[in-house]
Amino acid sequence: RVRKQWYQRRVRGSLAIQLAKIHNSVLLISTDPAHNIADSFEQQFTRTPTPVKGVNNLMAMEVDSSPPEEGLEEIFADAGNEGQNFMKNIMKDVVGNLPGLDEFIALTNIVKIVETQKFEVVVFDTAPTGHTLRLLSIPGSIDKVLRQLIQMKGWVSGLMNTMSGSLGMSQVNMDQLDELLPIVERLNTELKDPDMTTFVCVCIPEFLSLYETERLIQKLTALDIDTHNVVVNQVVYPDKDKEGTVACGLCGARAKMQTKYLEQICDLYEDFHVIKMPQMPCEVKGVQMLRKFGGYLQSPPDMKTNSVHDLVKDL
């Protein structure tokens, strides 16, 4: 899972390309309402997995959260059972307003796609921190609500059957709630299994980004979700003249400001794998540039002997 802001789009695309080199099938999924993986790869994507042009073994898709009633209709509707459809309408009002249900339905749909096409690795391009934290906490919240509803199933079912009987409808079946619980339990288990899921945090060396990243890591730790990688993006390495003097005053000031936060990042995450990625002199988009950038994720360049212009001179 890769947390995304405007400065993170290059990281998840590059990471997906690198993973596709060593795995037979990789899926990149954008769950952010403001999708931009199409801009990164210069190719349009839809809600179904689409091959990425120029990259073997990599597919991508953009997923929007389904409205709650759509998912509930699939779960509860039965064309041949008026009582069941009556139940569907009741459940839309009772369950449909649960916080995060739309994201939960989107998650279950993603699980179905992954299982059907048997992807070896899935890279989630998530929304900004607040939305992502809500998304990650949904399986646990839905799990608690479902267990409470299942405990009340006998009472609720009796009430529904009484109501449907008085209206001349057939009996209502609430066993679908039992079928949902294993799906939620599986999502919870896989999110908390470090062998199956890890979270790559991406930030820039500035105060607000560092604060947000620390908040994210603390929450991930509280949710028992593995995270041990931090990518620090857009680190400024100013050009210098032959005497070693920084040629650009603005670049020098930015680099000096960033140095303070880079030191804080190293202190805070000394047990993490921290990767410092330079601010590139050109826009990072298109498969060729993303592949080059991804190579630096694996083997960060030595910026003491290279300038940022050296990194892209062959492109």
Tab-separated table of C-alpha atoms in Angstrom:
chain	number	residue	atom	x	y	z
A	1	ARG	CA	0.000	0.000	0.000
A	2	VAL	CA	1.436	3.327	-1.001
A	3	ARG	CA	0.112	6.491	0.593
A	4	LYS	CA	-0.381	9.172	-2.031
A	5	GLN	CA	-0.327	12.944	-2.300
A	6	TRP	CA	0.564	14.873	-5.484
A	7	TYR	CA	4.257	14.194	-4.830
A	8	GLN	CA	3.763	10.443	-4.383
A	9	ARG	CA	2.285	9.445	-7.739
A	10	ARG	CA	5.728	8.723	-9.237
A	11	VAL	CA	6.645	6.366	-6.361
A	12	ARG	CA	3.768	3.925	-6.649
A	13	GLY	CA	4.008	3.719	-10.430
A	14	SER	CA	7.765	3.120	-10.256
A	15	LEU	CA	7.318	0.570	-7.463
A	16	ALA	CA	4.722	-1.361	-9.475
A	17	ILE	CA	7.077	-1.499	-12.478
A	18	GLN	CA	9.922	-2.821	-10.311
A	19	LEU	CA	7.666	-5.501	-8.797
A	20	ALA	CA	6.552	-6.570	-12.289
A	21	LYS	CA	10.180	-7.475	-13.053
A	22	ILE	CA	10.196	-10.255	-10.447
A	23	HIS	CA	6.542	-11.335	-10.347
A	24	ASN	CA	4.390	-12.890	-13.046
A	25	SER	CA	1.305	-10.774	-12.345
A	26	VAL	CA	1.110	-7.418	-10.570
A	27	LEU	CA	-1.984	-5.237	-10.173
A	28	LEU	CA	-1.839	-1.502	-9.423
A	29	ILE	CA	-5.099	-0.214	-7.945
A	30	SER	CA	-5.987	3.425	-7.366
A	31	THR	CA	-8.612	3.865	-4.625
A	32	ASP	CA	-8.319	7.650	-4.570
A	33	PRO	CA	-11.391	9.563	-5.872
A	34	ALA	CA	-8.919	11.894	-7.662
A	35	HIS	CA	-7.231	9.238	-9.793
A	36	ASN	CA	-4.036	10.167	-11.634
A	37	ILE	CA	-2.323	6.897	-12.523
A	38	ALA	CA	-3.529	7.567	-16.062
A	39	ASP	CA	-1.388	10.718	-16.049
A	40	SER	CA	1.613	8.817	-14.685
A	41	PHE	CA	1.487	6.097	-17.348
A	42	GLU	CA	0.024	8.358	-20.051
A	43	GLN	CA	-2.715	5.798	-20.591
A	44	GLN	CA	-6.394	5.553	-19.678
A	45	PHE	CA	-7.576	3.017	-17.079
A	46	THR	CA	-11.040	1.846	-16.023
A	47	ARG	CA	-12.659	-0.126	-13.192
A	48	THR	CA	-11.390	-3.379	-14.689
A	49	PRO	CA	-7.712	-4.456	-14.798
A	50	THR	CA	-6.044	-3.094	-17.934
A	51	PRO	CA	-2.541	-4.051	-19.174
A	52	VAL	CA	0.007	-1.250	-18.827
A	53	LYS	CA	1.573	-0.548	-22.193
A	54	GLY	CA	5.299	-1.176	-22.291
A	55	VAL	CA	5.420	-3.155	-19.022
A	56	ASN	CA	5.116	-6.926	-18.951
A	57	ASN	CA	3.154	-8.548	-16.108
A	58	LEU	CA	1.612	-5.243	-14.912
A	59	MET	CA	-2.062	-4.255	-14.988
A	60	ALA	CA	-3.777	-1.234	-13.478
A	61	MET	CA	-7.290	-0.143	-12.569
A	62	GLU	CA	-9.070	2.803	-10.970
A	63	VAL	CA	-11.703	1.969	-8.343
A	64	ASP	CA	-14.379	4.317	-7.054
A	65	SER	CA	-16.293	3.406	-3.922
A	66	SER	CA	-19.680	1.972	-4.882
A	67	PRO	CA	-22.741	3.602	-3.336
A	68	PRO	CA	-23.907	1.499	-0.358
A	69	GLU	CA	-27.245	0.576	-1.901
A	70	GLU	CA	-25.542	-1.036	-4.901
A	71	GLY	CA	-23.509	-3.377	-2.750
A	72	LEU	CA	-26.392	-4.146	-0.420
A	73	GLU	CA	-28.685	-4.865	-3.357
A	74	GLU	CA	-26.221	-7.514	-4.544
A	75	ILE	CA	-26.034	-9.007	-1.048
A	76	PHE	CA	-29.694	-9.010	-0.051
A	77	ALA	CA	-31.772	-8.911	-3.252
A	78	ASP	CA	-33.607	-11.966	-4.530
A	79	ALA	CA	-35.759	-11.481	-7.628
A	80	GLY	CA	-37.993	-14.422	-6.694
A	81	ASN	CA	-38.555	-13.452	-3.066
A	82	GLU	CA	-40.688	-10.425	-2.250
A	83	GLY	CA	-39.834	-10.766	1.428
A	84	GLN	CA	-36.159	-10.767	0.636
A	85	ASN	CA	-36.519	-7.607	-1.448
A	86	PHE	CA	-38.495	-6.076	1.401
A	87	MET	CA	-35.565	-6.983	3.631
A	88	LYS	CA	-33.196	-5.325	1.153
A	89	ASN	CA	-35.071	-2.019	1.442
A	90	ILE	CA	-35.036	-2.181	5.244
A	91	MET	CA	-31.319	-3.017	5.336
A	92	LYS	CA	-30.537	-0.091	3.042
A	93	ASP	CA	-31.853	2.230	5.748
A	94	VAL	CA	-30.498	0.313	8.753
A	95	VAL	CA	-27.082	-0.794	7.492
A	96	GLY	CA	-26.588	1.478	4.497
A	97	ASN	CA	-25.728	4.460	6.690
A	98	LEU	CA	-22.911	2.698	8.526
A	99	PRO	CA	-19.723	4.805	8.266
A	100	GLY	CA	-17.349	3.322	5.722
A	101	LEU	CA	-19.738	0.775	4.227
A	102	ASP	CA	-19.161	2.123	0.709
A	103	GLU	CA	-15.397	1.606	1.060
A	104	PHE	CA	-15.982	-1.850	2.534
A	105	ILE	CA	-18.043	-2.875	-0.499
A	106	ALA	CA	-15.283	-1.536	-2.771
A	107	LEU	CA	-12.735	-3.595	-0.819
A	108	THR	CA	-14.762	-6.792	-1.175
A	109	ASN	CA	-15.114	-6.165	-4.922
A	110	ILE	CA	-11.335	-5.730	-5.184
A	111	VAL	CA	-10.807	-9.005	-3.303
A	112	LYS	CA	-13.056	-10.778	-5.824
A	113	ILE	CA	-11.095	-9.343	-8.766
A	114	VAL	CA	-7.742	-10.319	-7.253
A	115	GLU	CA	-8.947	-13.853	-6.499
A	116	THR	CA	-10.476	-14.314	-9.945
A	117	GLN	CA	-7.387	-13.244	-11.881
A	118	LYS	CA	-4.880	-14.567	-9.305
A	119	PHE	CA	-2.484	-11.623	-9.056
A	120	GLU	CA	0.713	-12.343	-7.156
A	121	VAL	CA	1.158	-8.782	-5.891
A	122	VAL	CA	-1.308	-5.918	-5.486
A	123	VAL	CA	-0.123	-2.314	-5.063
A	124	PHE	CA	-2.746	0.003	-3.579
A	125	ASP	CA	-2.431	3.644	-4.538
A	126	THR	CA	-4.381	5.055	-1.602
A	127	ALA	CA	-5.937	8.447	-0.964
A	128	PRO	CA	-4.409	11.085	1.371
A	129	THR	CA	-3.828	10.142	5.003
A	130	GLY	CA	-7.219	10.902	6.557
A	131	HIS	CA	-9.159	8.907	3.955
A	132	THR	CA	-6.610	6.093	4.062
A	133	LEU	CA	-6.776	5.719	7.846
A	134	ARG	CA	-10.550	5.518	7.621
A	135	LEU	CA	-10.283	2.886	4.889
A	136	LEU	CA	-7.846	0.756	6.906
A	137	SER	CA	-10.000	0.863	10.034
A	138	ILE	CA	-13.185	-0.163	8.197
A	139	PRO	CA	-12.789	-3.989	8.363
A	140	GLY	CA	-12.442	-3.854	12.142
A	141	SER	CA	-15.439	-1.536	12.514
A	142	ILE	CA	-17.633	-3.552	10.145
A	143	ASP	CA	-16.592	-6.737	11.954
A	144	LYS	CA	-17.894	-5.384	15.280
A	145	VAL	CA	-21.173	-4.192	13.736
A	146	LEU	CA	-21.773	-7.486	11.916
A	147	ARG	CA	-21.197	-9.505	15.083
A	148	GLN	CA	-23.722	-7.350	16.921
A	149	LEU	CA	-26.255	-7.726	14.090
A	150	ILE	CA	-25.731	-11.501	14.031
A	151	GLN	CA	-26.343	-11.645	17.777
A	152	MET	CA	-29.593	-9.767	17.207
A	153	LYS	CA	-30.455	-11.812	14.113
A	154	GLY	CA	-33.113	-13.930	15.789
A	155	TRP	CA	-34.971	-10.947	17.179
A	156	VAL	CA	-34.632	-8.873	13.993
A	157	SER	CA	-35.599	-11.816	11.780
A	158	GLY	CA	-38.719	-12.427	13.843
A	159	LEU	CA	-39.681	-8.784	13.596
A	160	MET	CA	-39.103	-8.733	9.835
A	161	ASN	CA	-41.078	-11.931	9.310
A	162	THR	CA	-43.965	-10.529	11.327
A	163	MET	CA	-43.965	-7.376	9.247
A	164	SER	CA	-43.620	-9.213	5.927
A	165	GLY	CA	-46.314	-11.732	6.949
A	166	SER	CA	-48.757	-8.976	7.744
A	167	LEU	CA	-48.104	-7.588	4.266
A	168	GLY	CA	-48.683	-10.964	2.621
A	169	MET	CA	-45.007	-11.479	1.737
A	170	SER	CA	-42.843	-14.583	2.077
A	171	GLN	CA	-40.429	-15.167	4.964
A	172	VAL	CA	-37.205	-13.156	5.218
A	173	ASN	CA	-33.798	-14.880	5.371
A	174	MET	CA	-30.972	-13.086	7.211
A	175	ASP	CA	-28.314	-15.762	6.711
A	176	GLN	CA	-26.497	-13.395	4.345
A	177	LEU	CA	-25.092	-11.643	7.411
A	178	ASP	CA	-23.303	-14.881	8.342
A	179	GLU	CA	-21.825	-15.031	4.842
A	180	LEU	CA	-20.389	-11.520	5.144
A	181	LEU	CA	-18.517	-12.186	8.389
A	182	PRO	CA	-15.828	-14.521	6.916
A	183	ILE	CA	-15.053	-11.904	4.245
A	184	VAL	CA	-14.507	-9.233	6.896
A	185	GLU	CA	-12.425	-11.591	9.046
A	186	ARG	CA	-10.226	-12.418	6.061
A	187	LEU	CA	-9.654	-8.745	5.250
A	188	ASN	CA	-8.681	-8.128	8.874
A	189	THR	CA	-6.287	-11.083	8.902
A	190	GLU	CA	-4.571	-10.193	5.632
A	191	LEU	CA	-4.153	-6.530	6.553
A	192	LYS	CA	-2.394	-7.521	9.775
A	193	ASP	CA	-0.204	-10.247	8.285
A	194	PRO	CA	3.281	-8.739	7.636
A	195	ASP	CA	4.025	-11.524	5.151
A	196	MET	CA	1.059	-10.431	3.017
A	197	THR	CA	0.719	-6.684	3.585
A	198	THR	CA	3.121	-3.831	4.176
A	199	PHE	CA	2.621	-0.091	3.968
A	200	VAL	CA	5.142	2.152	2.201
A	201	CYS	CA	4.994	5.705	3.528
A	202	VAL	CA	5.999	8.526	1.183
A	203	CYS	CA	6.743	12.049	2.376
A	204	ILE	CA	8.778	15.142	1.547
A	205	PRO	CA	11.251	16.772	3.965
A	206	GLU	CA	8.924	19.487	5.265
A	207	PHE	CA	7.182	19.977	8.603
A	208	LEU	CA	3.569	19.254	7.630
A	209	SER	CA	4.486	16.163	5.610
A	210	LEU	CA	6.679	14.816	8.426
A	211	TYR	CA	3.914	15.426	10.983
A	212	GLU	CA	1.365	13.672	8.770
A	213	THR	CA	3.697	10.714	8.194
A	214	GLU	CA	4.321	10.279	11.917
A	215	ARG	CA	0.568	10.357	12.558
A	216	LEU	CA	0.081	7.726	9.866
A	217	ILE	CA	2.791	5.406	11.211
A	218	GLN	CA	1.435	5.649	14.764
A	219	LYS	CA	-2.053	4.739	13.527
A	220	LEU	CA	-0.746	1.850	11.417
A	221	THR	CA	1.101	0.533	14.480
A	222	ALA	CA	-2.092	0.791	16.540
A	223	LEU	CA	-3.939	-1.191	13.822
A	224	ASP	CA	-1.152	-3.849	13.792
A	225	ILE	CA	-0.398	-3.142	10.119
A	226	ASP	CA	3.222	-3.606	9.080
A	227	THR	CA	5.211	-0.580	7.949
A	228	HIS	CA	8.988	-0.343	7.812
A	229	ASN	CA	9.701	1.637	4.627
A	230	VAL	CA	9.750	5.419	4.261
A	231	VAL	CA	10.462	7.114	0.945
A	232	VAL	CA	11.525	10.755	1.294
A	233	ASN	CA	10.773	12.315	-2.058
A	234	GLN	CA	11.846	15.594	-3.700
A	235	VAL	CA	15.086	16.019	-1.755
A	236	VAL	CA	16.933	19.030	-3.206
A	237	TYR	CA	20.577	18.549	-4.193
A	238	PRO	CA	21.732	21.965	-5.553
A	239	ASP	CA	24.148	22.283	-8.433
A	240	LYS	CA	27.592	23.549	-7.457
A	241	ASP	CA	30.313	25.300	-9.426
A	242	LYS	CA	33.936	24.170	-9.669
A	243	GLU	CA	34.749	25.766	-6.302
A	244	GLY	CA	31.904	23.850	-4.619
A	245	THR	CA	29.697	26.889	-4.200
A	246	VAL	CA	25.936	26.481	-4.665
A	247	ALA	CA	25.030	28.277	-7.866
A	248	CYS	CA	21.350	28.838	-7.028
A	249	GLY	CA	20.443	30.787	-3.912
A	250	LEU	CA	16.890	29.448	-3.790
A	251	CYS	CA	18.070	25.840	-4.166
A	252	GLY	CA	20.618	26.372	-1.404
A	253	ALA	CA	17.964	27.761	0.936
A	254	ARG	CA	15.620	24.856	0.198
A	255	ALA	CA	18.374	22.298	0.759
A	256	LYS	CA	19.304	23.932	4.090
A	257	MET	CA	15.666	23.853	5.228
A	258	GLN	CA	15.269	20.219	4.203
A	259	THR	CA	18.436	19.144	6.034
A	260	LYS	CA	16.756	19.809	9.384
A	261	TYR	CA	13.800	17.577	8.566
A	262	LEU	CA	15.948	14.866	7.003
A	263	GLU	CA	17.842	14.641	10.292
A	264	GLN	CA	14.540	14.364	12.176
A	265	ILE	CA	13.368	11.610	9.831
A	266	CYS	CA	16.594	9.663	10.405
A	267	ASP	CA	16.169	10.027	14.183
A	268	LEU	CA	12.479	9.086	14.208
A	269	TYR	CA	12.804	6.114	11.860
A	270	GLU	CA	16.228	4.718	12.641
A	271	ASP	CA	14.751	1.193	12.565
A	272	PHE	CA	13.070	1.822	9.192
A	273	HIS	CA	14.385	1.477	5.679
A	274	VAL	CA	14.550	5.153	4.649
A	275	ILE	CA	15.130	6.010	0.976
A	276	LYS	CA	15.951	9.576	-0.095
A	277	MET	CA	14.866	10.363	-3.641
A	278	PRO	CA	16.201	13.518	-5.324
A	279	GLN	CA	14.091	16.279	-6.797
A	280	MET	CA	14.279	15.504	-10.517
A	281	PRO	CA	14.923	18.228	-13.095
A	282	CYS	CA	12.038	16.977	-15.236
A	283	GLU	CA	8.550	15.586	-14.726
A	284	VAL	CA	8.447	11.915	-13.769
A	285	LYS	CA	5.810	10.338	-15.998
A	286	GLY	CA	5.689	7.788	-18.765
A	287	VAL	CA	6.918	4.205	-18.514
A	288	GLN	CA	10.537	4.978	-19.429
A	289	MET	CA	10.910	7.689	-16.765
A	290	LEU	CA	9.032	5.679	-14.124
A	291	ARG	CA	11.276	2.684	-14.791
A	292	LYS	CA	14.367	4.882	-14.361
A	293	PHE	CA	12.984	6.415	-11.172
A	294	GLY	CA	12.112	2.940	-9.856
A	295	GLY	CA	15.701	1.835	-10.340
A	296	TYR	CA	16.743	4.624	-7.960
A	297	LEU	CA	14.220	3.337	-5.411
A	298	GLN	CA	16.129	0.062	-5.348
A	299	SER	CA	19.603	1.594	-5.580
A	300	PRO	CA	19.559	5.261	-4.532
A	301	PRO	CA	22.083	7.350	-6.484
A	302	ASP	CA	25.200	8.766	-4.834
A	303	MET	CA	24.429	12.468	-4.930
A	304	LYS	CA	27.912	13.375	-3.701
A	305	THR	CA	29.340	12.402	-7.069
A	306	ASN	CA	26.296	12.973	-9.299
A	307	SER	CA	24.081	15.918	-10.114
A	308	VAL	CA	20.377	15.484	-10.736
A	309	HIS	CA	21.025	16.227	-14.401
A	310	ASP	CA	23.321	13.181	-14.599
A	311	LEU	CA	20.416	10.979	-13.484
A	312	VAL	CA	18.324	11.711	-16.564
A	313	LYS	CA	20.940	12.524	-19.213
A	314	ASP	CA	20.258	9.283	-21.122
A	315	LEU	CA	16.493	9.869	-21.343
